[in-house]
Short mmCIF file of C-alpha atoms in Angstrom, two decimals:
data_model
loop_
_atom_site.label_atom_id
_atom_site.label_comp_id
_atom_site.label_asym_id
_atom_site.label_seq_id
_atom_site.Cartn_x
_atom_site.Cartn_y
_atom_site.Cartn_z
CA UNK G 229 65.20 165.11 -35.73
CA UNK G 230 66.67 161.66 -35.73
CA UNK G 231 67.56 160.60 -39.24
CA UNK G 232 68.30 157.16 -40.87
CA UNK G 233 70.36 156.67 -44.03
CA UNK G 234 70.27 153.77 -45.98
CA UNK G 235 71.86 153.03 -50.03
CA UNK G 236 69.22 153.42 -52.33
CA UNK G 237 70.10 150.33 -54.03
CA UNK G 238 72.56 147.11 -53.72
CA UNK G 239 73.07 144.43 -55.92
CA UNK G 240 73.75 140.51 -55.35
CA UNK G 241 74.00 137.48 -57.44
CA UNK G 242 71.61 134.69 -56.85
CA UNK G 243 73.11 132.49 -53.64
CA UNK G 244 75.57 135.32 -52.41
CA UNK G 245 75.06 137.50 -49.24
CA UNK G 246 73.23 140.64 -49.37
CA UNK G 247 74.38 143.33 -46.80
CA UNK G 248 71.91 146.29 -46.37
CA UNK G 249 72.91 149.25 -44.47
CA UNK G 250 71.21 151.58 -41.95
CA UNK G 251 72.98 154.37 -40.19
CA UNK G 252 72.14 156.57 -37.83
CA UNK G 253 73.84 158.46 -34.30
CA UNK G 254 74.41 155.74 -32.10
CA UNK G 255 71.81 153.88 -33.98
CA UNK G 256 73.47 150.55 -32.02
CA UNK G 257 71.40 152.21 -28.51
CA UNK G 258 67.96 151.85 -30.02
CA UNK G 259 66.15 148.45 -31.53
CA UNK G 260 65.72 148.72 -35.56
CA UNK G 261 63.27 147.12 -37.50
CA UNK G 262 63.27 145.63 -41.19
CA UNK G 263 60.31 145.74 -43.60
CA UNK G 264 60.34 144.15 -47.13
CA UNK G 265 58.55 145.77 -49.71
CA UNK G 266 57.11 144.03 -53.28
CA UNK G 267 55.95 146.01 -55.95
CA UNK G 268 52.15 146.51 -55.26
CA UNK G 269 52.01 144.79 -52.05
CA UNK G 270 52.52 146.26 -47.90
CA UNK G 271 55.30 146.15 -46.48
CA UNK G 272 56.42 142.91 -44.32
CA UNK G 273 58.10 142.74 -41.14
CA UNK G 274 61.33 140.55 -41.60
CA UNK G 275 63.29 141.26 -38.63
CA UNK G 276 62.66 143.05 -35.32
CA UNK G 277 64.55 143.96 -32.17
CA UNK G 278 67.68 144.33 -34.42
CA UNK G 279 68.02 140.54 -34.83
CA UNK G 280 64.82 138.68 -34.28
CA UNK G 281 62.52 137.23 -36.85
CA UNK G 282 58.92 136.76 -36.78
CA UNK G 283 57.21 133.34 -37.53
CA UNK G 284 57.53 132.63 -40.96
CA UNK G 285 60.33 134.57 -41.80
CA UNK G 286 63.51 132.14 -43.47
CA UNK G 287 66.73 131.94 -41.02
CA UNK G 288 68.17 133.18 -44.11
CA UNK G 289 67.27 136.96 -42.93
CA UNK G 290 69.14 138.01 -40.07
CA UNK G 291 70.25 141.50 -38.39
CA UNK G 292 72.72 143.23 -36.30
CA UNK G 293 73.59 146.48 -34.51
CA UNK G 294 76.30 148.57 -33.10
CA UNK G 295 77.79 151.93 -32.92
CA UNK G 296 76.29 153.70 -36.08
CA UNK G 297 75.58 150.67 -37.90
CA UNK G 298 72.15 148.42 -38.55
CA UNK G 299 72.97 145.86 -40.99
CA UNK G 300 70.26 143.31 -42.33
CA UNK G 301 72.03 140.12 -44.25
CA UNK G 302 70.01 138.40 -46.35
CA UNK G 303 72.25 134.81 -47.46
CA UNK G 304 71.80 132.69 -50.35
CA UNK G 305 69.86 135.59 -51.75
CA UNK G 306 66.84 134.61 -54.16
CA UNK G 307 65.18 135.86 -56.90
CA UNK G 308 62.21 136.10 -54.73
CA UNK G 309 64.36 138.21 -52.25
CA UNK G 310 64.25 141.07 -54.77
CA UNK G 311 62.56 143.98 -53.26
CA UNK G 312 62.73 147.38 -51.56
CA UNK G 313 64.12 147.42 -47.76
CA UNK G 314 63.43 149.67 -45.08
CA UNK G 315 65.14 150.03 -41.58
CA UNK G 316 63.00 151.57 -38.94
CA UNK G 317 63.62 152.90 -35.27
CA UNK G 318 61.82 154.39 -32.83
CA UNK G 319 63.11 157.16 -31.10
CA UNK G 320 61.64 158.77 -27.92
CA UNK G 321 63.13 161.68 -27.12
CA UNK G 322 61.51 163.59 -30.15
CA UNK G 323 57.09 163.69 -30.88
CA UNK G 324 57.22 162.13 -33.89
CA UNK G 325 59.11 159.18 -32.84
CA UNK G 326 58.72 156.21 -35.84
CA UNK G 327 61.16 157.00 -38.12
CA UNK G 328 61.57 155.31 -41.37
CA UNK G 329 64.83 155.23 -43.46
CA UNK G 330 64.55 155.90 -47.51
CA UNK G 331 64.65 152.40 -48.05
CA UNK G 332 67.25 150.36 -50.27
CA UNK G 333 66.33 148.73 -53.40
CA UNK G 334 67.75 145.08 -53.92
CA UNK G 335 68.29 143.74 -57.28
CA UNK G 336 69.12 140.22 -58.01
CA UNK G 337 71.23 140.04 -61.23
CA UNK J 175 45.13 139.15 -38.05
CA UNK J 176 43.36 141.64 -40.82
CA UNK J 177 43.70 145.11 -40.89
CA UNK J 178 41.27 146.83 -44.03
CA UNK J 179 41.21 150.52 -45.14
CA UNK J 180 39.14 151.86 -47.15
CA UNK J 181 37.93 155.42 -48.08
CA UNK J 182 40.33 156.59 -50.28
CA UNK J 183 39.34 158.47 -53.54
CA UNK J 184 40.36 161.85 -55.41
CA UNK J 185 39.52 164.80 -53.75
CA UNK J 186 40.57 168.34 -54.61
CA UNK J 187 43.61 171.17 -53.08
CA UNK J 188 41.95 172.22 -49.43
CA UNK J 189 39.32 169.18 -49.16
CA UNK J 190 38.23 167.09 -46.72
CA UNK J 191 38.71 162.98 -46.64
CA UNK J 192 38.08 160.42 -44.15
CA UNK J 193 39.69 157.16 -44.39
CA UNK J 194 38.77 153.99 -42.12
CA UNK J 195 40.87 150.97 -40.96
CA UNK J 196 38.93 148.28 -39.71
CA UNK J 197 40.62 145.38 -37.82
CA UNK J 198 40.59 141.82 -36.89
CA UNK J 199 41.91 138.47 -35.30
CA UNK J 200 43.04 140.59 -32.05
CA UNK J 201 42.02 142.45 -29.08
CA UNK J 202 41.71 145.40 -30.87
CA UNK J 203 42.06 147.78 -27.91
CA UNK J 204 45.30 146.16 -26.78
CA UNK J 205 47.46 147.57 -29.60
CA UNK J 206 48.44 151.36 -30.50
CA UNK J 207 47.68 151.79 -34.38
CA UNK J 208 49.68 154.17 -36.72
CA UNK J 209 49.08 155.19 -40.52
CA UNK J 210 51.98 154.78 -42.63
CA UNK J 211 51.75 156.61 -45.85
CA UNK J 212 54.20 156.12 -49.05
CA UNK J 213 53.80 158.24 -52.08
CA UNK J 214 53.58 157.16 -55.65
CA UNK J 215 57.45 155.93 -56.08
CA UNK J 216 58.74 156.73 -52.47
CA UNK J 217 59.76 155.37 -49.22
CA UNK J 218 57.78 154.68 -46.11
CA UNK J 219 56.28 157.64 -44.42
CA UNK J 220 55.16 157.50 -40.25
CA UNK J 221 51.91 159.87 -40.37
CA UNK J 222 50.11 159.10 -36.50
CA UNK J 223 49.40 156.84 -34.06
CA UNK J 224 46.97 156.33 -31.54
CA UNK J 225 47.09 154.16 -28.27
CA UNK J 226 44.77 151.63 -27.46
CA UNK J 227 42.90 153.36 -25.33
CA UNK J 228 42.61 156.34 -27.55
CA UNK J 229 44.26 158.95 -24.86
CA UNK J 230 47.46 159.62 -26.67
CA UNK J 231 48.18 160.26 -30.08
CA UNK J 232 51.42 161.66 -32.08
CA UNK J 233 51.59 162.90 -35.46
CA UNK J 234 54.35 163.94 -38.09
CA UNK J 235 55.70 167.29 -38.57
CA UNK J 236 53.71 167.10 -42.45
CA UNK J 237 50.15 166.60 -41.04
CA UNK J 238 49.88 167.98 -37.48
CA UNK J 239 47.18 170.42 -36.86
CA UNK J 240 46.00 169.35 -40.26
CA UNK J 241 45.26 165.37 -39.72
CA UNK J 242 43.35 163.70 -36.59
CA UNK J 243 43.18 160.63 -36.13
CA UNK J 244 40.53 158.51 -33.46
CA UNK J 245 39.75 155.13 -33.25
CA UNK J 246 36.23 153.69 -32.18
CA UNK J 247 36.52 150.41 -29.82
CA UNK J 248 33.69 149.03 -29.73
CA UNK J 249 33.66 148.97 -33.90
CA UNK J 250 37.34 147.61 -33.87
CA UNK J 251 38.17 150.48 -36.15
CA UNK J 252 40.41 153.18 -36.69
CA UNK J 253 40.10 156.30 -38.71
CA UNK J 254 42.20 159.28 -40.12
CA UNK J 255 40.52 162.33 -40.59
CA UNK J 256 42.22 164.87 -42.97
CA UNK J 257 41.65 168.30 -43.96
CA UNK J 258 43.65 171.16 -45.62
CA UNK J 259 44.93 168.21 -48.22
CA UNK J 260 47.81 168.94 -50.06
CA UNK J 261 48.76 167.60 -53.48
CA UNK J 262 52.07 166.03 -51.51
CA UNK J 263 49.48 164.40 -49.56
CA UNK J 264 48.68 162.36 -52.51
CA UNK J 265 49.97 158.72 -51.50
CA UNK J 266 48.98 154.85 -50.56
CA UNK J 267 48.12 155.00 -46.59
CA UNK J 268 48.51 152.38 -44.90
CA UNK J 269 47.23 151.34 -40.99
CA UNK J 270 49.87 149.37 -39.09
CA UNK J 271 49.98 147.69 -35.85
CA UNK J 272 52.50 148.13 -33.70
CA UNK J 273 53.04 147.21 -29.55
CA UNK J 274 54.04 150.50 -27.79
CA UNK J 275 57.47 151.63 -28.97
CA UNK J 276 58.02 148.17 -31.84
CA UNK J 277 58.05 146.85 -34.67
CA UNK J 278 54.54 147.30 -36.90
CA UNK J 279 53.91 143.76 -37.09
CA UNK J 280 50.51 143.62 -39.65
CA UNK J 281 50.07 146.42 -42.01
CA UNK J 282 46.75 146.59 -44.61
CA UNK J 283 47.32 146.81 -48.12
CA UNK J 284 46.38 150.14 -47.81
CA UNK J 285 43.69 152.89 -49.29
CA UNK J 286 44.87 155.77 -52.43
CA UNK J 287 44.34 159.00 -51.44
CA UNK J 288 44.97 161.00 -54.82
CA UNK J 289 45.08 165.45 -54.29
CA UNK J 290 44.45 167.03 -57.59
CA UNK J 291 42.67 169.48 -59.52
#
């Protein structure tokens, strides 16, 4: 089955550029999705379609894809940006076709 | 857009639980819903989904022929039946929306299903 692999954690001082990883085979042929995650709350759609955001969503969250590579950037990174991140595909040619990666843990020093 | 579960509670090894989703703020038969689960300190989890019209359904590898899940139209709800629980089936579900094949766009803040003895 199709897997996704993403850093369990990356770090980032307040107002740098956060760069979280997602691979997976030719990840860059399917659209990924990023959720946000606060402690105690549901997950929140950030970006969609690799690189689009949903209403609401700062321009400060953007995303990219090719070859085996998702990337979600997160600039001038706030303390409020501090959270767990999960990539997302969905991948027809199997029956269980949402797949989730293990999700990355940002911490803002 | 408000998506509520609710039925959630401890129930023991080989039990029986029903848990309900119930949705507004949409045309509730227009969208395919899923249940997401996460377990106490772990990732994101895809458990089923359901079409909008209730024909088609998928499940994971962990629940099939153990879960069902069924949705009721007219109600604007969803609902996840489980039996055979498992103590790794202890976790936070959550019901998500999602168009055919994207991005789960509105989750609910989810119902604790807690396996023990």
């Amino acid at each position: 089955s199709y897997v996704l692999s993403q850093p369990p954690s990356v770090s980032v001082a307040p107002g740098q550029t956060a760069n979280i990883i997602c691979g997976g085979s030719n990840i860059g042929t399917k659209s990924v999705h990023w959720y946000q995650q606060k402690p105690g709350q549901a997950p929140l759609l950030v970006v969609y379609d690799d690189s689009d955001r949903p209403s609401g969503i700062p321009e400060r969250f953007s995303g990219s894809n090719s070859g085996i590579t998702a990337t979600l950037t997160i600039s001038r990174v706030e303390v409020g940006d501090e959270a767990d991140y999960y990539c997302q595909v969905w991948d027809r040619s199997t029956d269980h076709p949402w797949i989730f990666g293990g999700g990355t843990k940002l911490t803002v020093l | 857009v408000q998506l509520l579960e609710s039925g959630g509670a401890v129930v023991q090894p080989g039990g029986s639980l029903r848990l309900s989703c119930s949705a507004s703020g949409f045309t509730f038969d227009n969208y395919a819903i899923h249940w997401v689960r996460q377990r106490p300190g772990k990732g994101l989890e895809w458990v089923s989904l359901i079409s909008g019209d209730g024909r088609t359904t998928y499940y994971g590898d962990s629940v099939r022929g153990r879960f069902t899940i069924s949705r009721d139209n007219r109600k604007n709800s969803l609902y996840l039946h489980m039996n055979s629980l498992r103590p790794e089936d202890s976790a936070l579900y959550f019901c998500a929306r999602a168009p055919w094949g994207g991005a789960f766009d509105y989750w609910g803040q989810g119902t604790l299903v807690t396996v023990s003895s």
